[in-house]
Amino acid sequence: LTSGNYTPVAKFILLGFSNYPDLQGFLFGAFLLIYAVTVVGNLGMIALIFTDARLHSPMYFFLSVLSFLDICYSSVVTPKLLVNFLVSDKSISFKGCVVQLAFFVVHVTSESFLLASMAYDRFMAICQPLHYSSIMTKGTCIQLVAISYAFGGANSAIQTGNVFALPFCGPNKVNHYFCDVPPLLLLACANTATAGMVLYVFSALATLLPASVILTSYSLVLVAIGRMRSAAGREKALSTCASHFLAIAIFYGTLVFTYVQPHGATYDTNGQVVSVFYTIIIPMLNPFIYSLRNKEVKDALQRKLQSVSH
């Protein structure tokens, strides 16, 4: 640690996208639209699942939790970004930065483990259909969500503590649009080798553990689908899993790219664009990926619209 007296940093400046001064208005409009679609799309999904009795199954229960998580972690990042497009003072208080990072890691880690729970649910439904209803009870589903949040909370406590245990004494310009671990580590006035290692190990655990559950589940699902005799059954099973797999591939691909590179990501514009994918765009896409490919959701939506119009 640095010896001597230093003045701790009271606030950080978020530089994200400020190197495009002419585009601030356009970016504000684009991100505002995406955020509005995210909130409305995910709230709509939750409302539909909640009010339609035919969607009261484990798969849709997990989907409603996924929608809730997407609203949460998009809301941790996007409103502050939108404000920063409009004002010249792009600062965030030290405490605000701690809170933003803590909440962000909670939700993004919980989503990672929730996607694993969803893959396990599909595995049970397709590979163990006779035991499905006895194993995937309401209690089991709630436990899986609670475990996802527990991992989220633990990872958040570790990552946030890991960063803010370091002294910050001078440079306070965060080369990113929210308080995230890698760009904050670059500003610490101390050796960050250990902190970087902690980031790497726990990010790897939080992405690769659930990813291995997902890959195993879906490999077994594909084998089971391959053995199905009826083409219709195969097609139905495949279409459900294809949409899940698409969402999962985008989510984990961008997370691994951002946090699990051993040499550490440099937070240039490319790093920020990749982050935009999983913090802002994926939460918007999830309700569409999961619902547009899904006959049951479409039918439920039609029933809703018909009951409203009558």
mmCIF file of N, CA and C in Angstrom, residues 24 40 42 70 151 157 160 166 182 193 198-199 255 265 278 280 283 309:
data_model
loop_
_atom_site.group_PDB
_atom_site.id
_atom_site.type_symbol
_atom_site.label_atom_id
_atom_site.label_comp_id
_atom_site.label_asym_id
_atom_site.label_seq_id
_atom_site.Cartn_x
_atom_site.Cartn_y
_atom_site.Cartn_z
ATOM 1 N N GLN A 24 -24.081 12.547 -28.372
ATOM 2 C CA GLN A 24 -24.722 12.389 -27.054
ATOM 3 C C GLN A 24 -26.255 12.346 -27.160
ATOM 4 N N VAL A 40 -40.839 -2.309 -20.262
ATOM 5 C CA VAL A 40 -42.200 -2.666 -20.676
ATOM 6 C C VAL A 40 -42.270 -4.142 -21.079
ATOM 7 N N ASN A 42 -40.300 -6.700 -20.224
ATOM 8 C CA ASN A 42 -40.135 -7.625 -19.100
ATOM 9 C C ASN A 42 -41.290 -7.556 -18.113
ATOM 10 N N ASP A 70 -33.661 -8.978 -15.209
ATOM 11 C CA ASP A 70 -33.279 -8.122 -16.338
ATOM 12 C C ASP A 70 -33.662 -6.673 -16.081
ATOM 13 N N PHE A 151 -25.804 -17.057 -4.389
ATOM 14 C CA PHE A 151 -24.531 -16.948 -5.124
ATOM 15 C C PHE A 151 -24.289 -15.495 -5.541
ATOM 16 N N ALA A 157 -20.544 -9.495 -2.546
ATOM 17 C CA ALA A 157 -19.798 -9.118 -1.328
ATOM 18 C C ALA A 157 -18.286 -9.271 -1.570
ATOM 19 N N THR A 160 -17.127 -6.615 -4.481
ATOM 20 C CA THR A 160 -17.198 -5.217 -4.031
ATOM 21 C C THR A 160 -16.153 -4.970 -2.945
ATOM 22 N N LEU A 166 -9.196 -1.464 -1.465
ATOM 23 C CA LEU A 166 -8.004 -0.783 -1.981
ATOM 24 C C LEU A 166 -8.123 0.723 -1.767
ATOM 25 N N PRO A 182 -13.088 -4.118 -13.354
ATOM 26 C CA PRO A 182 -11.799 -3.906 -14.045
ATOM 27 C C PRO A 182 -11.394 -2.433 -14.190
ATOM 28 N N ALA A 193 -2.536 -6.747 -8.149
ATOM 29 C CA ALA A 193 -2.346 -8.106 -8.684
ATOM 30 C C ALA A 193 -3.265 -9.110 -7.990
ATOM 31 N N VAL A 198 -8.445 -12.246 -7.707
ATOM 32 C CA VAL A 198 -9.752 -12.507 -7.080
ATOM 33 C C VAL A 198 -10.864 -12.290 -8.100
ATOM 34 N N LEU A 199 -10.770 -11.185 -8.832
ATOM 35 C CA LEU A 199 -11.767 -10.899 -9.884
ATOM 36 C C LEU A 199 -11.818 -12.055 -10.881
ATOM 37 N N LEU A 255 -20.010 -12.074 -21.213
ATOM 38 C CA LEU A 255 -19.457 -12.066 -19.847
ATOM 39 C C LEU A 255 -18.031 -12.607 -19.825
ATOM 40 N N ALA A 265 -9.198 -7.032 -19.422
ATOM 41 C CA ALA A 265 -9.711 -6.270 -20.558
ATOM 42 C C ALA A 265 -9.232 -4.835 -20.462
ATOM 43 N N TYR A 278 -24.378 -6.996 -22.703
ATOM 44 C CA TYR A 278 -24.997 -7.788 -21.632
ATOM 45 C C TYR A 278 -25.671 -6.922 -20.576
ATOM 46 N N ILE A 280 -27.359 -3.892 -21.285
ATOM 47 C CA ILE A 280 -28.473 -3.084 -21.790
ATOM 48 C C ILE A 280 -29.271 -3.793 -22.876
ATOM 49 N N PRO A 283 -30.996 -7.661 -21.697
ATOM 50 C CA PRO A 283 -32.245 -7.557 -20.924
ATOM 51 C C PRO A 283 -33.442 -7.158 -21.790
ATOM 52 N N SER A 309 -60.318 -6.933 -25.643
ATOM 53 C CA SER A 309 -61.120 -6.304 -26.709
ATOM 54 C C SER A 309 -62.616 -6.598 -26.566
#
